[in-house]
């Protein structure tokens, strides 16, 4: 590359008008109390590097050898790490979902840039280079050692780890102190743990750990893959990970697991020894360190303790105890065990790799118990799948299901080697599943998230459904016949928001005999990503079907039942389950539906002509019996480049109609679209468009 002298005059004394654009310095504005770190919630990290969360804009200053000329000069940012090269172009208007930057301030030879990052960017450390172009040439300015650290972003709605509750974000991402529960179900103890995720060297240690995972950095964008990696890397069993387990009576040469009170020392020792496993850990230590790593990387995480926790070694989905003819324990055949307590983690994310409804809390367990796809790791396992016995969903759902909801079955071995059941305990496994409360040190029992009430029909259905995927699928009596069908029917385009949601449950009895059942229905609010939020309504319906009868049961969810529960896009999930009394056939069906929102009606009031003012009427009726607050309208299109009109209107009264009259000047002839959308927390997913033919002048 040819470099020209940076001088204002040439050899004949003439003033240069096209000097080379040289980058003199770059300020990443990485101060802990500065705008970047505060807005990205990274001000608590000890590191003095720029630490940002993906899907959010950060700012930086660049100083040049002369004033930047937008007409003749160009600029782009290069972000690099192994296997990834990102070019960030300079644009006039930033758009969501793109790597872009724009100049937001210019002072003499300095420009301040706002840089847009993707909510799906790979996390990790990026080297930064500024590339400048002018008529005299192209120059690269490496910003070494000013690397940028990119993290997951629970504050960003487009990030799979988005958590919509600020108190929960503070607890599960920003809180560096926690409580871990231990003991027995009758005697629950608690210990305070220092997660230390913001302390010196911890962020560097966490990224060092990921580098040992032998997973391409392009995959570091996915919290499912990252959390699964971490569950393998926190134990040392097959990858020289962080902690060496020890469940013996001797801890010579290391630290007794009960001595640890935090993760910081463990992670620093591992990092500074270039990856030598730290001695020793047991389940609560693994869970504490996993919490530290995942919170440090930006994934909401908590420690969870399961009392009377089963360890199913043969994938039977039951805890099996074998007895001889004298009812004495056959020790060498009884490999399943029940732990007084076991500690694992839950982390929060959507599961776009699974059917809707399986996002939210996921079990991740770094304690090395069983191999999963050839490595000692476990999860992420959807807690919702565990609750419903959907053990065919990944990852490791059968193992986690058995930990919390397996039946303890006693088998007697007969002289001919065959086995018979002699006793079943249906409610001894998985007790007082506990985690720390949000915002306090109180213990919260979350057993209901993992299973239905012990002994209930729903809980039995979940256990028996799960067992059919296990290594002993005939353990429970299978239905002799499947002669009853069930489906949920929605008329037309479905219910509208603001009105009652009316569906139908249709049952068909194809047999020549009477069939009876008790149906349980539950309707839950759901994010569009599949994360379930709240139960809105739950009840039972008795069913009596005559031979060959088809019965349609009207089902209604009233507006006043759901109005205070809806989240973005008005999505709901209706689940109906039951068991036919005569045949033991299990009935189950689900329907995801949404409450349709009104359209914005856009009407041009005269012909559209290039260069002439066009008046457009935009109308919307509030369908809700409640006031809409903080309403914004965004209008764009019609060939108007880099132009978005944002209008704020006063509160919209219940059931009221709003009419906006706006004027635009079309600049391009031909068929154009004018787009409008409404932004309001109480009423989302409201938009409209109009096709407008613009005539030439």
PDB file of C-alpha atoms in Angstrom, residues 57 66 96 156 164 190 224-225 689:
ATOM      1  CA  UNK A  57     -25.920   0.259  19.907  1.00  0.00           C
ATOM      2  CA  UNK A  66      -8.121  16.127   8.875  1.00  0.00           C
ATOM      3  CA  UNK A  96     -32.469  -2.866  13.320  1.00  0.00           C
ATOM      4  CA  UNK A 156     -32.943  -7.089  24.082  1.00  0.00           C
ATOM      5  CA  UNK A 164     -38.961  -9.272  30.298  1.00  0.00           C
ATOM      6  CA  UNK A 190     -28.917 -22.918  52.908  1.00  0.00           C
ATOM      7  CA  UNK A 224     -28.540 -23.543  23.562  1.00  0.00           C
ATOM      8  CA  UNK A 225     -25.116 -24.569  22.265  1.00  0.00           C
ATOM      9  CA  UNK A 689     -50.256  -0.459   4.612  1.00  0.00           C
TER      10      UNK A 689
END
